Amino acid sequence: MILRESFESALNSIKANALRSFLTSLAIIIGTAAVIAVIGIGTSANKALDAEIDEFGVRNLSIFAGQKRRGGVSSGASPLTLKDAYALERVTEHDWLVAPGIQRGRQVQFENNNMQASINGYSVNNFPVRGFNIEYGRLFTEKENLARKKYVVIGSKVASELKTFSRNLLNKDVLIGGASYKVIGILKEEGSSGWQSPDDEFYIPILTATSRIAGTEDLGWINVGIPNDANVDLVMMSIEEVLRRQHDIGPGEDNDFRINDWSQYADLRRQATNIFALLIAGIAGISLVVGGIGVMNIMLVSVTERTREIGLRKALGATPKIILFQFLVEATILCAIGGIIGVFIGTLLLYVFASFNDWPFAMPFSAILGSITFSAIVGLIFGIWPARRAAKLDPAVSLRYE
Amino acid sequence: MISTENLEKHYEVGPEKVFALKGIDLSIKKGEFVSIMGPSGSGKTTLMNIIGCLDSPSKGDYFLNGKLVSDLSDDELAKIRNQEIGFIFQSFNLLARNSALSNVLLPTKYAGLDGKKSLSIAKEMLELVGLSDRTDHTPSELSGGQQQRVAIARALVNRPSIIFADEPTGNLDSKTGQDVMNLLKDLNNNGQTIIIITHEDNIANQSNRIIKIKDGLIEEDNKNV
């Protein structure tokens, strides 16, 4: 009975001062919305990252060319070459896939349509290392690579860029930089990951690329695919050993190449995302506490305004405990409603942000429950003082309050 | 029903004691209709607060229905107010956003009573004051006289032993005021004890007994027939 009366009178009072209640809980709304959005964005970003890593299939190290240094002085670029890739392939102690690559931009033409595209020179290993799968046709073979065949495998979205259909392109010739290449395969859609969009690109045998397009054996990169359970440190040491020998680097001299471990990179990114999310959530949490102070302020005003009402309730038999409870309920409901509105706004923000970034929409239920509970607790804590003040009012005096 | 012995009430203003009541001996029997009169500052408000269990005396004893209530705790006093006393105020003091019925129900909620039973009692009381067709109206939709009658229904709902009316006609025109007085007289004729605080002679003259307070003491206490 009393519980219901407290809830009713709390809701009545919140409704009666709708604008004031809204402005009071605004800080709670913004705080909760920020917490929810940031936690959701962090979760969604990590999910997207997981999906990206899964796409690679195997664990993936990338080697890039760097600067040659002698005694701290740069002495020009030192490229990675096909010979480096062959040297890595000859290593038998590791179960790795060496995937050298090169990329150039070229104009591509099919019938009357043009596109500017990235032309990748791939070895047969590059496809499994990247986790690319064929949709129509086939991939090229090592034999065709050695024969420097003018064959091309294309990404799933190339056809629409050239204003035609994938099946229509299969076994047709396209002009790449003016030379004719036969489309032998079309990849499944991979989706863009970060700065790359493999669906828009062309893939030709690496030897075709070095001899016919780039005119050099200098590579853009060498990817090394290793099993998920491989000892990355040992693999990196082996790569270093081979490449230092290949590049004739003496003891004490710095490497003229870089090795990136993408999964390590992903871990770092995940960590950064989490720290960032925690930081923003912390700041948003402070705004909740600030909101709580606002609620306390308004509740104090409300207690003063309603002194007569409190006096009347006491005259009619309300005990100090009942009055205390009534005002605690009011402050708690005010903040909880703010929290619920905030969750809605935050979820909406997350939805917009996630669809904008093409991320999966992920919102931990615990975050929703947690932030509403936290707002309610903020209301409860900051309601204590005003509620105690109301409970302690002298009925005889407050009945005559003007 | 009400009996006080040497009631004193003082307030400490700085180092000085200011006496509002200097020793009141008063006894009111069941079924009486009593008026308490006195100029402002006489102590009649303080006396009403103490008899109405809104305040405690500094000294002396106050027995209500044979029970010593002058040194009860806040919670116990709240219970006495809820069960034994019905208040009627000059400015009606209805909750502005609640319907007449819900205003009348409020004391039953503080009594922790069963919903259905108290609902029928509340409706019965509104009928008694002639407002059975206005139960869903909020105070702003009612006239002053109607609001005071809702307040009377609220005062009656827990079947208190005493009705306490503080200037009940003070905010009403004379005709409506007389209607309210007639209602109170009817209640008294049915055995309800009523204490009324007023400064109007024509109101006081309608009661059975007039007590005049001056400077914290009873100045006159006359039967009025």
Short mmCIF file of C-alpha atoms in Angstrom, two decimals, chain A residues 12-376:
data_model
loop_
_atom_site.label_atom_id
_atom_site.label_comp_id
_atom_site.label_asym_id
_atom_site.label_seq_id
_atom_site.Cartn_x
_atom_site.Cartn_y
_atom_site.Cartn_z
CA ASN A 12 2.96 12.39 -10.04
CA SER A 13 5.58 14.81 -8.85
CA ILE A 14 7.93 13.98 -11.75
CA LYS A 15 5.06 14.41 -14.23
CA ALA A 16 3.90 17.64 -12.58
CA ASN A 17 7.34 19.17 -13.12
CA ALA A 18 8.01 17.45 -16.45
CA LEU A 19 10.37 20.07 -17.89
CA ARG A 20 12.31 20.45 -14.65
CA SER A 21 12.53 16.68 -14.26
CA PHE A 22 13.82 16.35 -17.81
CA LEU A 23 16.44 19.08 -17.40
CA THR A 24 17.51 17.57 -14.08
CA SER A 25 17.98 14.13 -15.52
CA LEU A 26 19.66 15.47 -18.68
CA ALA A 27 23.12 14.95 -17.22
CA ILE A 28 22.11 11.39 -16.30
CA ILE A 29 20.70 10.87 -19.81
CA ILE A 30 23.86 12.16 -21.49
CA GLY A 31 26.12 10.24 -19.14
CA THR A 32 24.30 6.94 -19.64
CA ALA A 33 24.04 7.48 -23.40
CA ALA A 34 27.80 8.09 -23.55
CA VAL A 35 28.61 5.03 -21.43
CA ILE A 36 26.33 2.80 -23.51
CA ALA A 37 27.53 4.16 -26.86
CA VAL A 38 31.20 3.89 -25.95
CA ILE A 39 30.97 0.39 -24.49
CA GLY A 40 28.91 -0.70 -27.49
CA ILE A 41 31.33 0.89 -29.96
CA GLY A 42 34.25 -0.80 -28.21
CA THR A 43 32.51 -4.17 -28.32
CA SER A 44 31.46 -3.75 -31.94
CA ALA A 45 34.95 -2.63 -32.97
CA ASN A 46 36.48 -5.68 -31.32
CA LYS A 47 33.93 -7.93 -33.02
CA ALA A 48 34.80 -6.36 -36.37
CA LEU A 49 38.48 -6.92 -35.59
CA ASP A 50 37.83 -10.58 -34.75
CA ALA A 51 36.02 -11.02 -38.04
CA GLU A 52 38.95 -9.41 -39.83
CA ILE A 53 41.44 -11.75 -38.16
CA ASP A 54 39.26 -14.78 -38.93
CA GLU A 55 39.36 -13.75 -42.59
CA PHE A 56 43.09 -14.21 -42.72
CA GLY A 57 42.58 -17.89 -42.05
CA VAL A 58 46.12 -18.46 -40.92
CA ARG A 59 48.29 -16.23 -38.85
CA ASN A 60 50.01 -13.74 -41.02
CA LEU A 61 53.41 -12.02 -40.80
CA SER A 62 54.29 -9.33 -43.30
CA ILE A 63 57.79 -8.30 -44.31
CA PHE A 64 58.36 -4.86 -45.77
CA ALA A 65 61.48 -3.25 -47.20
CA GLY A 66 63.18 -0.62 -45.05
CA GLN A 67 66.16 1.70 -45.12
CA LYS A 68 69.69 0.36 -45.25
CA ARG A 69 71.72 1.92 -42.44
CA ARG A 70 75.41 1.89 -41.80
CA GLY A 71 76.58 3.49 -38.61
CA GLY A 72 73.27 5.26 -38.23
CA VAL A 73 73.52 6.80 -41.71
CA SER A 74 70.88 5.87 -44.24
CA SER A 75 72.38 4.64 -47.46
CA GLY A 76 69.35 4.27 -49.65
CA ALA A 77 66.46 1.87 -49.89
CA SER A 78 67.09 -1.82 -49.76
CA PRO A 79 64.29 -3.60 -51.56
CA LEU A 80 62.87 -7.06 -50.97
CA THR A 81 63.30 -9.20 -54.05
CA LEU A 82 62.01 -12.45 -55.47
CA LYS A 83 65.38 -13.94 -54.48
CA ASP A 84 64.58 -13.17 -50.82
CA ALA A 85 61.25 -14.94 -51.23
CA TYR A 86 62.92 -17.99 -52.80
CA ALA A 87 65.47 -18.05 -49.97
CA LEU A 88 62.64 -18.07 -47.41
CA GLU A 89 60.86 -20.82 -49.32
CA ARG A 90 63.96 -23.00 -49.12
CA VAL A 91 63.80 -23.02 -45.30
CA THR A 92 62.34 -26.38 -44.28
CA GLU A 93 62.36 -26.14 -40.49
CA HIS A 94 59.10 -24.13 -40.47
CA ASP A 95 55.74 -25.06 -41.90
CA TRP A 96 55.13 -21.69 -43.49
CA LEU A 97 53.66 -20.35 -46.71
CA VAL A 98 55.81 -17.71 -48.38
CA ALA A 99 53.65 -15.29 -50.33
CA PRO A 100 55.56 -12.53 -52.11
CA GLY A 101 53.50 -9.71 -53.54
CA ILE A 102 53.74 -6.60 -55.64
CA GLN A 103 51.16 -3.98 -56.47
CA ARG A 104 50.82 -1.36 -59.19
CA GLY A 105 48.02 0.92 -60.29
CA ARG A 106 46.90 0.51 -63.87
CA GLN A 107 44.03 1.47 -66.12
CA VAL A 108 41.76 -1.48 -66.88
CA GLN A 109 39.41 -1.61 -69.84
CA PHE A 110 36.57 -3.98 -70.75
CA GLU A 111 34.57 -3.24 -73.82
CA ASN A 112 33.81 0.48 -73.51
CA ASN A 113 34.28 0.78 -69.75
CA ASN A 114 37.37 1.85 -67.83
CA MET A 115 38.51 1.70 -64.25
CA GLN A 116 41.65 2.64 -62.39
CA ALA A 117 42.61 -0.43 -60.38
CA SER A 118 45.23 -1.97 -58.16
CA ILE A 119 46.96 -4.82 -59.97
CA ASN A 120 48.46 -7.33 -57.54
CA GLY A 121 51.20 -9.78 -58.44
CA TYR A 122 50.42 -12.86 -56.34
CA SER A 123 52.10 -16.22 -55.98
CA VAL A 124 49.76 -19.18 -55.62
CA ASN A 125 50.39 -19.01 -51.87
CA ASN A 126 48.94 -15.53 -51.47
CA PHE A 127 45.36 -16.69 -51.83
CA PRO A 128 45.35 -19.16 -48.90
CA VAL A 129 47.44 -16.77 -46.80
CA ARG A 130 44.90 -13.99 -47.30
CA GLY A 131 42.05 -16.46 -46.93
CA PHE A 132 40.67 -15.64 -50.41
CA ASN A 133 38.34 -18.17 -52.02
CA ILE A 134 37.23 -18.60 -55.59
CA GLU A 135 33.60 -18.07 -56.56
CA TYR A 136 33.65 -18.69 -60.34
CA GLY A 137 36.39 -20.21 -62.52
CA ARG A 138 39.75 -21.03 -60.91
CA LEU A 139 43.00 -19.63 -59.52
CA PHE A 140 46.19 -19.73 -61.56
CA THR A 141 48.78 -22.48 -61.06
CA GLU A 142 52.50 -22.29 -60.29
CA LYS A 143 53.14 -23.58 -63.79
CA GLU A 144 51.20 -20.69 -65.29
CA ASN A 145 53.13 -18.33 -63.02
CA LEU A 146 56.43 -19.68 -64.24
CA ALA A 147 55.15 -19.34 -67.81
CA ARG A 148 54.30 -15.68 -67.05
CA LYS A 149 50.78 -16.25 -68.40
CA LYS A 150 48.59 -13.20 -68.88
CA TYR A 151 45.86 -14.57 -66.68
CA VAL A 152 43.93 -12.55 -64.12
CA VAL A 153 41.73 -13.39 -61.11
CA ILE A 154 39.40 -10.54 -60.16
CA GLY A 155 37.63 -9.35 -57.03
CA SER A 156 33.85 -9.76 -56.69
CA LYS A 157 33.02 -6.10 -57.27
CA VAL A 158 35.19 -5.52 -60.35
CA ALA A 159 32.39 -6.55 -62.71
CA SER A 160 30.03 -3.88 -61.45
CA GLU A 161 32.82 -1.27 -61.71
CA LEU A 162 33.14 -2.28 -65.35
CA LYS A 163 29.34 -2.15 -65.72
CA THR A 164 28.85 -5.83 -66.38
CA PHE A 165 28.30 -9.10 -64.45
CA SER A 166 30.89 -11.43 -62.98
CA ARG A 167 29.79 -14.43 -65.07
CA ASN A 168 29.93 -12.22 -68.13
CA LEU A 169 33.59 -11.45 -67.48
CA LEU A 170 34.70 -15.05 -66.95
CA ASN A 171 36.99 -16.30 -69.75
CA LYS A 172 36.83 -12.88 -71.43
CA ASP A 173 39.83 -10.66 -72.03
CA VAL A 174 40.33 -7.38 -70.24
CA LEU A 175 42.96 -4.78 -71.09
CA ILE A 176 45.33 -4.06 -68.20
CA GLY A 177 47.62 -1.14 -68.98
CA GLY A 178 46.85 -1.77 -72.64
CA ALA A 179 47.78 -5.49 -72.63
CA SER A 180 45.18 -8.21 -72.91
CA TYR A 181 44.62 -10.56 -69.92
CA LYS A 182 42.21 -13.47 -69.70
CA VAL A 183 39.89 -13.52 -66.67
CA ILE A 184 40.15 -17.08 -65.34
CA GLY A 185 38.60 -16.67 -61.93
CA ILE A 186 36.40 -14.45 -59.79
CA LEU A 187 36.85 -14.32 -55.99
CA LYS A 188 34.14 -14.54 -53.38
CA GLU A 189 33.23 -11.31 -51.69
CA GLU A 190 35.76 -10.59 -48.95
CA GLY A 191 34.49 -7.27 -47.61
CA SER A 192 36.75 -4.34 -46.98
CA SER A 193 39.04 -4.58 -44.00
CA GLY A 194 40.53 -1.32 -42.82
CA TRP A 195 42.24 0.46 -45.69
CA GLN A 196 42.06 -2.46 -48.12
CA SER A 197 39.19 -3.39 -50.39
CA PRO A 198 40.28 -6.66 -52.04
CA ASP A 199 36.95 -6.94 -53.87
CA ASP A 200 37.89 -4.08 -56.21
CA GLU A 201 41.33 -5.42 -57.11
CA PHE A 202 42.99 -7.63 -59.79
CA TYR A 203 45.33 -10.56 -59.11
CA ILE A 204 47.84 -11.79 -61.70
CA PRO A 205 50.74 -14.26 -61.35
CA ILE A 206 53.69 -12.62 -59.59
CA LEU A 207 56.18 -13.39 -62.37
CA THR A 208 53.79 -11.93 -64.93
CA ALA A 209 53.60 -8.84 -62.72
CA THR A 210 57.35 -8.43 -62.23
CA SER A 211 58.21 -8.98 -65.86
CA ARG A 212 55.29 -7.44 -67.70
CA ILE A 213 53.91 -4.73 -65.44
CA ALA A 214 56.43 -3.59 -62.83
CA GLY A 215 59.57 -4.29 -64.80
CA THR A 216 61.49 -5.03 -61.64
CA GLU A 217 61.95 -7.95 -59.27
CA ASP A 218 61.66 -5.62 -56.26
CA LEU A 219 58.65 -6.73 -54.23
CA GLY A 220 56.10 -4.70 -52.34
CA TRP A 221 55.98 -7.20 -49.51
CA ILE A 222 56.43 -10.81 -48.54
CA ASN A 223 53.65 -12.32 -46.48
CA VAL A 224 54.43 -15.39 -44.44
CA GLY A 225 51.50 -17.52 -43.41
CA ILE A 226 52.15 -19.63 -40.33
CA PRO A 227 49.93 -22.07 -38.44
CA ASN A 228 47.95 -20.55 -35.59
CA ASP A 229 49.91 -22.54 -33.02
CA ALA A 230 53.35 -21.62 -34.43
CA ASN A 231 55.93 -20.01 -32.16
CA VAL A 232 55.93 -16.51 -33.63
CA ASP A 233 59.21 -15.47 -31.99
CA LEU A 234 61.07 -18.46 -33.48
CA VAL A 235 59.53 -17.83 -36.91
CA MET A 236 60.54 -14.16 -36.78
CA MET A 237 64.09 -15.09 -35.78
CA SER A 238 64.33 -17.49 -38.75
CA ILE A 239 63.04 -14.85 -41.16
CA GLU A 240 65.53 -12.36 -39.77
CA GLU A 241 68.40 -14.83 -40.10
CA VAL A 242 67.57 -15.61 -43.75
CA LEU A 243 67.02 -11.99 -44.79
CA ARG A 244 70.15 -10.68 -42.98
CA ARG A 245 72.18 -13.30 -44.86
CA GLN A 246 70.44 -12.41 -48.13
CA HIS A 247 71.02 -8.69 -47.62
CA ASP A 248 74.56 -9.19 -46.40
CA ILE A 249 74.04 -7.39 -43.08
CA GLY A 250 76.99 -7.65 -40.73
CA PRO A 251 76.74 -8.28 -36.97
CA GLY A 252 75.75 -5.16 -35.06
CA GLU A 253 74.08 -3.60 -38.05
CA ASP A 254 70.35 -2.85 -38.09
CA ASN A 255 67.84 -4.76 -40.19
CA ASP A 256 66.90 -3.14 -43.49
CA PHE A 257 63.43 -4.66 -43.37
CA ARG A 258 60.47 -4.73 -41.02
CA ILE A 259 58.41 -7.72 -39.92
CA ASN A 260 54.82 -7.03 -38.84
CA ASP A 261 52.83 -9.55 -36.88
CA TRP A 262 49.26 -8.62 -37.77
CA SER A 263 47.69 -10.54 -34.93
CA GLN A 264 49.96 -8.72 -32.51
CA TYR A 265 48.85 -5.55 -34.20
CA ALA A 266 45.25 -6.61 -33.70
CA ASP A 267 45.93 -7.28 -30.01
CA LEU A 268 47.35 -3.79 -29.67
CA ARG A 269 44.39 -2.31 -31.47
CA ARG A 270 42.01 -4.26 -29.25
CA GLN A 271 43.88 -3.08 -26.19
CA ALA A 272 43.81 0.52 -27.40
CA THR A 273 40.09 0.27 -28.09
CA ASN A 274 39.44 -1.13 -24.63
CA ILE A 275 41.53 1.53 -22.89
CA PHE A 276 39.82 4.23 -24.92
CA ALA A 277 36.38 2.85 -24.13
CA LEU A 278 37.23 2.58 -20.44
CA LEU A 279 38.52 6.15 -20.41
CA ILE A 280 35.40 7.59 -22.05
CA ALA A 281 33.18 5.43 -19.87
CA GLY A 282 35.03 6.81 -16.86
CA ILE A 283 34.46 10.40 -17.99
CA ALA A 284 30.82 9.59 -18.68
CA GLY A 285 30.64 8.04 -15.22
CA ILE A 286 31.81 11.34 -13.77
CA SER A 287 28.99 13.06 -15.67
CA LEU A 288 26.59 10.63 -13.97
CA VAL A 289 27.92 11.70 -10.59
CA VAL A 290 27.61 15.36 -11.62
CA GLY A 291 24.06 14.55 -12.71
CA GLY A 292 23.50 13.07 -9.27
CA ILE A 293 24.50 16.36 -7.67
CA GLY A 294 22.00 18.11 -9.95
CA VAL A 295 19.31 15.70 -8.83
CA MET A 296 20.20 16.33 -5.20
CA ASN A 297 19.94 20.07 -5.78
CA ILE A 298 16.50 19.81 -7.38
CA MET A 299 15.31 17.39 -4.71
CA LEU A 300 16.35 19.90 -2.03
CA VAL A 301 14.37 22.59 -3.85
CA SER A 302 11.45 20.19 -4.15
CA VAL A 303 11.51 19.38 -0.43
CA THR A 304 11.41 23.10 0.38
CA GLU A 305 8.62 23.74 -2.11
CA ARG A 306 6.58 20.88 -0.77
CA THR A 307 7.10 21.63 2.93
CA ARG A 308 3.34 22.08 3.42
CA GLU A 309 2.58 18.84 1.61
CA ILE A 310 5.09 17.03 3.82
CA GLY A 311 3.52 18.63 6.91
CA LEU A 312 0.07 17.51 5.74
CA ARG A 313 1.24 13.96 5.06
CA LYS A 314 2.75 13.83 8.52
CA ALA A 315 -0.46 15.22 10.08
CA LEU A 316 -2.39 12.47 8.32
CA GLY A 317 -0.14 9.83 9.83
CA ALA A 318 2.94 9.47 7.60
CA THR A 319 5.93 8.46 9.72
CA PRO A 320 9.37 9.98 9.06
CA LYS A 321 10.32 6.66 7.43
CA ILE A 322 7.45 6.87 4.95
CA ILE A 323 8.43 10.44 3.97
CA LEU A 324 12.08 9.40 3.63
CA PHE A 325 11.04 6.51 1.44
CA GLN A 326 8.80 8.69 -0.74
CA PHE A 327 11.62 11.11 -1.59
CA LEU A 328 14.20 8.37 -2.07
CA VAL A 329 11.84 6.67 -4.51
CA GLU A 330 11.35 9.96 -6.34
CA ALA A 331 15.09 10.60 -6.75
CA THR A 332 15.73 6.98 -7.74
CA ILE A 333 12.92 6.93 -10.32
CA LEU A 334 14.06 10.27 -11.74
CA CYS A 335 17.57 8.90 -12.30
CA ALA A 336 16.43 5.48 -13.46
CA ILE A 337 14.15 7.04 -16.08
CA GLY A 338 17.11 9.21 -17.14
CA GLY A 339 19.18 6.03 -17.36
CA ILE A 340 16.59 4.25 -19.49
CA ILE A 341 16.29 7.20 -21.89
CA GLY A 342 20.09 7.36 -21.99
CA VAL A 343 20.31 3.66 -22.89
CA PHE A 344 17.92 4.23 -25.79
CA ILE A 345 19.87 7.22 -27.09
CA GLY A 346 23.20 5.46 -26.60
CA THR A 347 21.98 2.36 -28.42
CA LEU A 348 20.72 4.54 -31.26
CA LEU A 349 24.11 6.30 -31.46
CA LEU A 350 25.86 2.94 -31.50
CA TYR A 351 23.53 1.65 -34.21
CA VAL A 352 24.25 4.68 -36.41
CA PHE A 353 27.99 4.47 -35.74
CA ALA A 354 28.19 0.72 -36.33
CA SER A 355 26.22 0.78 -39.57
CA PHE A 356 28.30 3.74 -40.73
CA ASN A 357 31.50 1.75 -40.17
CA ASP A 358 30.01 -1.50 -41.42
CA TRP A 359 30.60 -3.10 -38.03
CA PRO A 360 28.52 -5.83 -36.48
CA PHE A 361 26.07 -4.38 -33.94
CA ALA A 362 27.08 -5.67 -30.54
CA MET A 363 25.73 -4.41 -27.21
CA PRO A 364 26.42 -6.36 -24.05
CA PHE A 365 23.21 -6.76 -22.05
CA SER A 366 25.23 -6.36 -18.87
CA ALA A 367 26.14 -2.83 -19.99
CA ILE A 368 22.45 -1.91 -20.36
CA LEU A 369 21.48 -3.41 -17.04
CA GLY A 370 24.60 -2.04 -15.38
CA SER A 371 24.16 1.55 -16.50
CA ILE A 372 20.47 1.71 -15.57
CA THR A 373 21.27 0.22 -12.17
CA PHE A 374 24.16 2.64 -11.75
CA SER A 375 21.91 5.65 -12.54
CA ALA A 376 19.32 4.39 -10.09
#
